[in-house]
């Protein structure tokens, strides 16, 4: 059991994902939620009190870019083992799990990136009702060479002799491949077997529960004050606008910055959708000239993102100063943005590129 949905006082089962910096971490949580089980992501070094507060049914250790053969790389906090609940390590999560429990991890000369054929060599609940051969997605340089004590080999690939392992008496499992990506054959089933057959989770969560919870939280926090939102017409800000509108109605003030970089007719479409059809309070800032002037002669994509981000903040701030009695600033995001920009809480994820909207922020 874990999360309290405040709108209904309903206690729900939660699978906790500890993030070691993998760009796939958010996919793990998404796969769990697709099975109607709530999942929450926390950085690997989160305070143990927060883990206890969540009281998860099971913990998944994500992959990550580091090597356990180096000093000062992330490790599984002791509280994870002390809780005596099911654990699933994925990629780096498997490697640090093995190393911390007494196994040996080496940097392999044969790195695996892409598809590999997995041979299941022993009975394991994770592979229940699946064949003995699976096409899986690998992305690793290190590998487990020697199993920790009280662990059995479960599966192998041509270049990873230990590609899956399980504890002989405790519900601790580890996979070198990534079951969370769609490239892995039956990866969703592997995760479901852990979620339901190992952890005993109930299908007691759905997105509607989260929406109701967030609306109540917004109402409780905002009360009768105004909220300012930067509205672009994209998925993240549009959903945020709709959610805030449900919660606080006309106390929401949106600023739409037309930067001149949108598709033909898109600015008019945004205004028509949100101002005319949804009756939101939307202020339009015609700033095409400002953006294009700052971008003139710039070719590097990353530099363009930085310029767009800085210019957006300047324009948005100028519009905000014209408003009165605004107490809150709202911003929405989506998992792909979190992935590409390394996440908000995790210190380990490698940046793919700066965020296209706020890349200019310090």
CSV table of C-alpha atoms in Angstrom, one decimal:
chain,number,residue,atom,x,y,z
A,1,UNK,CA,0.0,0.0,0.0
A,2,UNK,CA,1.1,3.5,-0.3
A,3,UNK,CA,-0.2,6.7,-1.9
A,4,UNK,CA,-3.2,8.4,-0.3
A,5,UNK,CA,-5.4,9.9,-3.0
A,6,UNK,CA,-6.5,12.9,-1.0
A,7,UNK,CA,-9.7,13.4,-3.0
A,8,UNK,CA,-11.1,10.1,-1.8
A,9,UNK,CA,-8.8,9.0,1.1
A,10,UNK,CA,-8.1,5.9,-1.0
A,11,UNK,CA,-5.0,3.9,-0.2
A,12,UNK,CA,-3.4,2.4,-3.3
A,13,UNK,CA,-0.5,0.0,-4.1
A,14,UNK,CA,2.6,1.7,-5.4
A,15,UNK,CA,5.7,0.4,-7.2
A,16,UNK,CA,8.6,2.7,-6.4
A,17,UNK,CA,11.2,3.2,-9.2
A,18,UNK,CA,14.6,4.4,-8.0
A,19,UNK,CA,16.3,6.4,-10.7
A,20,UNK,CA,20.0,5.8,-11.4
A,21,UNK,CA,20.1,8.0,-14.4
A,22,UNK,CA,18.7,5.9,-17.2
A,23,UNK,CA,17.0,7.7,-20.1
A,24,UNK,CA,14.5,4.8,-19.9
A,25,UNK,CA,13.5,5.4,-16.2
A,26,UNK,CA,10.3,7.2,-17.0
A,27,UNK,CA,9.3,4.3,-19.3
A,28,UNK,CA,9.4,1.9,-16.4
A,29,UNK,CA,6.9,4.0,-14.4
A,30,UNK,CA,4.8,4.4,-17.5
A,31,UNK,CA,4.6,0.6,-18.1
A,32,UNK,CA,3.6,0.1,-14.5
A,33,UNK,CA,0.9,2.7,-14.7
A,34,UNK,CA,-0.4,1.1,-18.0
A,35,UNK,CA,-1.1,-1.9,-15.8
A,36,UNK,CA,-3.3,0.2,-13.5
A,37,UNK,CA,-0.8,0.2,-10.7
A,38,UNK,CA,0.5,3.5,-9.4
A,39,UNK,CA,4.3,4.1,-9.8
A,40,UNK,CA,6.5,6.9,-8.5
A,41,UNK,CA,10.0,7.8,-9.5
A,42,UNK,CA,12.5,9.0,-6.9
A,43,UNK,CA,16.3,9.6,-7.2
A,44,UNK,CA,18.5,6.7,-5.9
A,45,UNK,CA,19.8,8.8,-3.0
A,46,UNK,CA,16.4,9.9,-1.7
A,47,UNK,CA,16.0,10.2,2.0
A,48,UNK,CA,15.0,6.9,3.4
A,49,UNK,CA,12.2,8.5,5.3
A,50,UNK,CA,10.4,9.2,2.1
A,51,UNK,CA,10.7,5.6,1.0
A,52,UNK,CA,9.2,4.5,4.3
A,53,UNK,CA,6.4,7.0,3.9
A,54,UNK,CA,5.5,5.7,0.4
A,55,UNK,CA,5.6,2.1,1.8
A,56,UNK,CA,5.9,0.5,-1.7
A,57,UNK,CA,4.8,-3.0,-2.6
A,58,UNK,CA,8.0,-3.4,-4.6
A,59,UNK,CA,11.0,-1.4,-5.8
A,60,UNK,CA,12.5,-1.3,-9.3
A,61,UNK,CA,16.1,-0.2,-9.7
A,62,UNK,CA,16.6,1.6,-13.1
A,63,UNK,CA,19.5,1.5,-15.4
A,64,UNK,CA,22.1,4.2,-15.6
A,65,UNK,CA,25.1,5.6,-17.4
A,66,UNK,CA,27.7,4.8,-14.6
A,67,UNK,CA,29.9,1.8,-14.0
A,68,UNK,CA,30.0,0.0,-10.7
A,69,UNK,CA,33.7,-0.7,-11.4
A,70,UNK,CA,34.4,3.0,-10.7
A,71,UNK,CA,34.5,4.6,-7.2
A,72,UNK,CA,31.7,6.9,-6.0
A,73,UNK,CA,29.0,5.7,-8.4
A,74,UNK,CA,25.4,5.4,-7.2
A,75,UNK,CA,24.5,2.5,-5.0
A,76,UNK,CA,21.3,1.0,-3.7
A,77,UNK,CA,20.5,2.5,-0.3
A,78,UNK,CA,20.5,0.0,2.6
A,79,UNK,CA,16.8,0.8,3.4
A,80,UNK,CA,15.8,-1.0,0.2
A,81,UNK,CA,17.2,-4.2,1.5
A,82,UNK,CA,16.0,-3.6,5.1
A,83,UNK,CA,12.3,-3.3,4.0
A,84,UNK,CA,12.3,-7.0,2.9
A,85,UNK,CA,10.0,-6.3,-0.1
A,86,UNK,CA,10.4,-7.4,-3.7
A,87,UNK,CA,13.3,-5.8,-5.7
A,88,UNK,CA,13.9,-5.8,-9.4
A,89,UNK,CA,17.2,-4.5,-10.8
A,90,UNK,CA,17.4,-3.5,-14.5
A,91,UNK,CA,20.7,-3.1,-16.3
A,92,UNK,CA,22.8,-0.9,-14.0
A,93,UNK,CA,20.3,-1.7,-11.3
A,94,UNK,CA,21.3,-5.4,-11.7
A,95,UNK,CA,25.0,-4.6,-11.7
A,96,UNK,CA,25.0,-2.5,-8.5
A,97,UNK,CA,22.7,-5.1,-6.9
A,98,UNK,CA,25.1,-7.9,-7.7
A,99,UNK,CA,28.2,-5.9,-6.6
A,100,UNK,CA,26.6,-4.8,-3.3
A,101,UNK,CA,25.5,-8.3,-2.5
A,102,UNK,CA,29.0,-9.8,-3.0
A,103,UNK,CA,29.0,-10.7,-6.8
A,104,UNK,CA,31.6,-9.5,-9.3
A,105,UNK,CA,30.9,-7.0,-12.1
A,106,UNK,CA,33.4,-6.4,-14.9
A,107,UNK,CA,33.7,-4.0,-17.8
A,108,UNK,CA,33.2,-6.3,-20.8
A,109,UNK,CA,35.2,-6.1,-24.0
A,110,UNK,CA,32.0,-7.1,-25.9
A,111,UNK,CA,29.4,-4.4,-25.2
A,112,UNK,CA,25.8,-5.0,-26.1
A,113,UNK,CA,23.7,-2.3,-27.7
A,114,UNK,CA,20.6,-3.4,-29.5
A,115,UNK,CA,18.8,-6.7,-29.9
A,116,UNK,CA,20.0,-9.9,-28.3
A,117,UNK,CA,18.6,-13.4,-28.1
A,118,UNK,CA,17.9,-14.3,-24.5
A,119,UNK,CA,17.9,-18.0,-23.4
A,120,UNK,CA,15.9,-18.7,-20.3
A,121,UNK,CA,17.8,-21.5,-18.5
A,122,UNK,CA,15.9,-21.9,-15.2
A,123,UNK,CA,12.3,-21.6,-13.9
A,124,UNK,CA,11.6,-18.0,-12.8
A,125,UNK,CA,8.3,-16.3,-12.1
A,126,UNK,CA,9.4,-13.3,-14.2
A,127,UNK,CA,9.3,-15.5,-17.3
A,128,UNK,CA,6.1,-17.4,-16.4
A,129,UNK,CA,4.0,-18.4,-19.4
A,130,UNK,CA,6.8,-17.2,-21.8
A,131,UNK,CA,9.0,-19.2,-24.1
A,132,UNK,CA,12.6,-20.2,-23.4
A,133,UNK,CA,13.9,-17.7,-26.1
A,134,UNK,CA,13.1,-14.0,-26.2
A,135,UNK,CA,14.4,-11.1,-28.3
A,136,UNK,CA,15.4,-8.5,-25.8
A,137,UNK,CA,17.0,-5.0,-25.9
A,138,UNK,CA,20.4,-4.6,-24.4
A,139,UNK,CA,22.3,-1.3,-23.7
A,140,UNK,CA,25.3,-2.0,-21.4
A,141,UNK,CA,29.1,-2.1,-21.2
A,142,UNK,CA,29.5,-3.8,-17.8
A,143,UNK,CA,28.2,-7.2,-16.9
A,144,UNK,CA,27.9,-9.5,-13.9
A,145,UNK,CA,30.7,-12.1,-14.1
A,146,UNK,CA,30.1,-13.9,-10.8
A,147,UNK,CA,26.8,-14.3,-9.0
A,148,UNK,CA,26.4,-13.2,-5.4
A,149,UNK,CA,25.9,-15.9,-2.9
A,150,UNK,CA,22.4,-17.4,-2.8
A,151,UNK,CA,21.6,-16.3,-6.3
A,152,UNK,CA,20.7,-18.5,-9.3
A,153,UNK,CA,21.4,-17.9,-13.0
A,154,UNK,CA,18.1,-17.5,-14.8
A,155,UNK,CA,19.0,-16.4,-18.4
A,156,UNK,CA,21.9,-15.6,-20.7
A,157,UNK,CA,22.8,-14.2,-24.0
A,158,UNK,CA,25.7,-14.9,-26.3
A,159,UNK,CA,27.8,-12.1,-24.8
A,160,UNK,CA,26.2,-11.9,-21.3
A,161,UNK,CA,26.5,-15.2,-19.6
A,162,UNK,CA,24.5,-13.8,-16.6
A,163,UNK,CA,21.6,-11.8,-18.2
A,164,UNK,CA,19.1,-12.5,-15.4
A,165,UNK,CA,19.4,-13.8,-11.9
A,166,UNK,CA,17.1,-14.4,-8.9
A,167,UNK,CA,17.7,-14.9,-5.1
A,168,UNK,CA,17.1,-18.5,-3.9
A,169,UNK,CA,14.8,-17.5,-1.0
A,170,UNK,CA,14.1,-13.7,-1.2
A,171,UNK,CA,12.0,-11.9,-3.9
A,172,UNK,CA,15.0,-10.2,-5.4
A,173,UNK,CA,15.4,-10.4,-9.2
A,174,UNK,CA,17.6,-8.7,-11.7
A,175,UNK,CA,17.7,-8.3,-15.5
A,176,UNK,CA,20.6,-7.1,-17.7
A,177,UNK,CA,18.1,-6.3,-20.5
A,178,UNK,CA,15.4,-3.5,-20.6
A,179,UNK,CA,11.9,-5.0,-20.3
A,180,UNK,CA,10.4,-1.5,-20.3
A,181,UNK,CA,11.2,-0.7,-23.9
A,182,UNK,CA,8.9,-1.9,-26.7
A,183,UNK,CA,11.9,-3.4,-28.5
A,184,UNK,CA,12.0,-6.2,-25.9
A,185,UNK,CA,9.7,-9.1,-26.8
A,186,UNK,CA,7.1,-9.7,-24.0
A,187,UNK,CA,8.9,-7.1,-21.8
A,188,UNK,CA,5.5,-5.9,-20.5
A,189,UNK,CA,4.7,-9.4,-19.4
A,190,UNK,CA,8.0,-9.7,-17.6
A,191,UNK,CA,7.2,-6.5,-15.7
A,192,UNK,CA,3.6,-7.5,-15.0
A,193,UNK,CA,4.9,-10.8,-13.6
A,194,UNK,CA,7.0,-8.8,-11.1
A,195,UNK,CA,4.2,-6.3,-10.3
A,196,UNK,CA,1.4,-8.9,-9.8
A,197,UNK,CA,2.9,-12.3,-9.2
A,198,UNK,CA,5.9,-11.2,-7.1
A,199,UNK,CA,4.7,-8.0,-5.4
A,200,UNK,CA,1.0,-8.9,-5.2
A,201,UNK,CA,-0.1,-5.5,-6.4
A,202,UNK,CA,-3.8,-4.7,-7.1
A,203,UNK,CA,-5.1,-2.9,-10.1
A,204,UNK,CA,-6.4,-0.1,-8.1
A,205,UNK,CA,-5.1,3.0,-9.9
A,206,UNK,CA,-6.3,4.9,-13.0
A,207,UNK,CA,-5.5,8.3,-14.4
A,208,UNK,CA,-8.9,9.7,-13.4
A,209,UNK,CA,-7.9,9.2,-9.8
A,210,UNK,CA,-4.8,11.3,-10.3
A,211,UNK,CA,-6.8,14.1,-12.1
A,212,UNK,CA,-9.2,14.3,-9.1
A,213,UNK,CA,-6.4,14.4,-6.7
A,214,UNK,CA,-4.6,17.2,-8.6
A,215,UNK,CA,-7.7,19.3,-8.9
A,216,UNK,CA,-8.2,19.1,-5.2
A,217,UNK,CA,-4.6,19.9,-4.5
A,218,UNK,CA,-4.8,23.0,-6.8
A,219,UNK,CA,-7.9,24.2,-5.1
A,220,UNK,CA,-6.5,23.8,-1.7
A,221,UNK,CA,-3.2,25.6,-2.6
A,222,UNK,CA,-4.5,28.4,-4.8
A,223,UNK,CA,-7.8,29.1,-3.0
A,224,UNK,CA,-9.0,32.5,-4.3
A,225,UNK,CA,-5.7,33.7,-5.8
A,226,UNK,CA,-4.8,34.1,-9.5
A,227,UNK,CA,-2.5,31.7,-11.4
A,228,UNK,CA,-0.3,32.7,-14.4
A,229,UNK,CA,0.4,30.1,-17.1
A,230,UNK,CA,2.5,30.2,-20.2
A,231,UNK,CA,0.3,28.6,-22.9
A,232,UNK,CA,1.9,27.4,-26.1
A,233,UNK,CA,-0.8,25.1,-27.4
A,234,UNK,CA,1.4,22.0,-26.9
A,235,UNK,CA,0.4,19.0,-25.0
A,236,UNK,CA,2.0,19.9,-21.6
A,237,UNK,CA,0.7,23.5,-21.3
A,238,UNK,CA,-2.7,22.6,-22.8
A,239,UNK,CA,-3.3,19.8,-20.3
A,240,UNK,CA,-2.1,22.1,-17.5
A,241,UNK,CA,-4.5,24.8,-18.7
A,242,UNK,CA,-7.4,22.4,-18.9
A,243,UNK,CA,-6.6,21.0,-15.4
A,244,UNK,CA,-6.3,24.5,-13.9
A,245,UNK,CA,-9.5,25.6,-15.6
A,246,UNK,CA,-11.4,22.7,-14.0
A,247,UNK,CA,-9.9,23.6,-10.6
A,248,UNK,CA,-10.0,27.4,-10.5
A,249,UNK,CA,-11.9,28.6,-13.5
A,250,UNK,CA,-11.5,32.3,-14.3
A,251,UNK,CA,-8.7,32.8,-11.8
A,252,UNK,CA,-6.4,31.3,-14.4
A,253,UNK,CA,-4.6,33.9,-16.7
A,254,UNK,CA,-2.7,32.5,-19.7
A,255,UNK,CA,0.0,34.2,-21.7
A,256,UNK,CA,0.5,32.9,-25.3
A,257,UNK,CA,3.8,34.1,-26.8
A,258,UNK,CA,3.7,34.0,-30.6
A,259,UNK,CA,7.3,33.6,-31.5
A,260,UNK,CA,6.9,33.4,-35.2
A,261,UNK,CA,8.2,29.9,-35.3
A,262,UNK,CA,4.9,28.1,-35.3
A,263,UNK,CA,3.2,26.3,-38.2
A,264,UNK,CA,1.1,28.4,-40.5
A,265,UNK,CA,-2.2,29.3,-38.8
A,266,UNK,CA,-1.2,27.7,-35.5
A,267,UNK,CA,-1.3,30.9,-33.5
A,268,UNK,CA,-4.8,31.6,-34.6
A,269,UNK,CA,-5.8,28.0,-33.9
A,270,UNK,CA,-4.4,28.2,-30.3
A,271,UNK,CA,-6.3,31.4,-29.6
A,272,UNK,CA,-9.5,30.0,-31.2
A,273,UNK,CA,-9.3,26.8,-29.1
A,274,UNK,CA,-8.5,28.3,-25.8
A,275,UNK,CA,-9.9,31.8,-25.8
A,276,UNK,CA,-13.0,31.3,-28.0
A,277,UNK,CA,-14.0,27.7,-27.5
A,278,UNK,CA,-12.8,27.1,-23.9
A,279,UNK,CA,-13.4,30.7,-22.8
A,280,UNK,CA,-10.1,31.0,-21.1
A,281,UNK,CA,-8.5,34.3,-20.3
A,282,UNK,CA,-5.6,34.2,-22.8
A,283,UNK,CA,-3.3,37.2,-23.5
A,284,UNK,CA,-1.5,37.0,-26.8
A,285,UNK,CA,2.0,38.5,-27.2
A,286,UNK,CA,3.0,39.1,-30.8
A,287,UNK,CA,6.7,38.7,-30.5
A,288,UNK,CA,7.8,37.3,-33.9
A,289,UNK,CA,10.1,40.2,-34.6
A,290,UNK,CA,11.9,39.9,-31.3
A,291,UNK,CA,12.6,36.2,-31.7
A,292,UNK,CA,13.7,36.3,-35.3
A,293,UNK,CA,16.0,39.2,-34.6
A,294,UNK,CA,17.8,37.3,-31.9
A,295,UNK,CA,18.0,34.1,-34.0
A,296,UNK,CA,19.4,35.9,-37.1
A,297,UNK,CA,22.5,34.2,-38.3
A,298,UNK,CA,22.5,31.4,-35.7
A,299,UNK,CA,22.9,27.9,-37.1
A,300,UNK,CA,23.7,25.6,-34.2
A,301,UNK,CA,20.5,23.9,-32.9
A,302,UNK,CA,21.5,23.9,-29.3
A,303,UNK,CA,22.4,27.6,-29.4
A,304,UNK,CA,19.0,28.3,-31.0
A,305,UNK,CA,17.2,26.5,-28.2
A,306,UNK,CA,19.1,28.6,-25.6
A,307,UNK,CA,18.2,31.8,-27.5
A,308,UNK,CA,14.6,30.8,-27.8
A,309,UNK,CA,14.5,29.9,-24.1
A,310,UNK,CA,16.1,33.2,-23.0
A,311,UNK,CA,13.9,35.3,-25.3
A,312,UNK,CA,10.7,33.5,-24.1
A,313,UNK,CA,11.5,34.3,-20.5
A,314,UNK,CA,12.2,37.9,-21.3
A,315,UNK,CA,8.9,38.3,-23.2
A,316,UNK,CA,6.9,36.3,-20.7
A,317,UNK,CA,8.3,38.3,-17.8
A,318,UNK,CA,7.4,41.6,-19.6
A,319,UNK,CA,3.8,40.4,-20.0
A,320,UNK,CA,3.7,39.2,-16.4
A,321,UNK,CA,4.7,42.5,-15.0
A,322,UNK,CA,1.6,44.1,-16.6
A,323,UNK,CA,-0.7,41.9,-14.6
A,324,UNK,CA,-1.9,42.5,-11.0
A,325,UNK,CA,-2.7,40.3,-8.1
A,326,UNK,CA,-1.1,37.1,-9.6
A,327,UNK,CA,0.2,34.9,-6.8
A,328,UNK,CA,1.1,31.7,-8.5
A,329,UNK,CA,3.1,30.6,-11.6
A,330,UNK,CA,2.1,27.3,-13.3
A,331,UNK,CA,4.1,25.2,-15.6
A,332,UNK,CA,3.4,21.7,-17.0
A,333,UNK,CA,5.7,19.2,-18.5
A,334,UNK,CA,5.6,15.7,-20.0
A,335,UNK,CA,7.8,12.7,-19.7
A,336,UNK,CA,9.6,13.1,-23.0
A,337,UNK,CA,10.7,16.6,-21.9
A,338,UNK,CA,11.9,15.2,-18.6
A,339,UNK,CA,13.8,12.5,-20.4
A,340,UNK,CA,15.5,14.8,-22.9
A,341,UNK,CA,16.4,17.3,-20.2
A,342,UNK,CA,17.5,14.8,-17.6
A,343,UNK,CA,14.6,15.0,-15.1
A,344,UNK,CA,14.1,17.3,-12.2
A,345,UNK,CA,15.1,15.3,-9.2
A,346,UNK,CA,17.7,12.9,-10.6
A,347,UNK,CA,21.3,14.1,-10.7
A,348,UNK,CA,22.5,11.3,-12.8
A,349,UNK,CA,20.6,11.2,-16.1
A,350,UNK,CA,22.6,12.4,-19.1
A,351,UNK,CA,21.3,15.4,-21.0
A,352,UNK,CA,20.1,14.7,-24.5
A,353,UNK,CA,19.3,18.3,-25.3
A,354,UNK,CA,18.2,21.3,-23.4
A,355,UNK,CA,14.4,21.9,-23.1
A,356,UNK,CA,13.1,23.7,-26.2
A,357,UNK,CA,11.0,26.1,-24.1
A,358,UNK,CA,13.1,26.8,-21.0
A,359,UNK,CA,16.5,25.9,-22.3
A,360,UNK,CA,17.6,29.5,-21.6
A,361,UNK,CA,16.9,29.3,-17.9
A,362,UNK,CA,20.0,29.4,-15.6
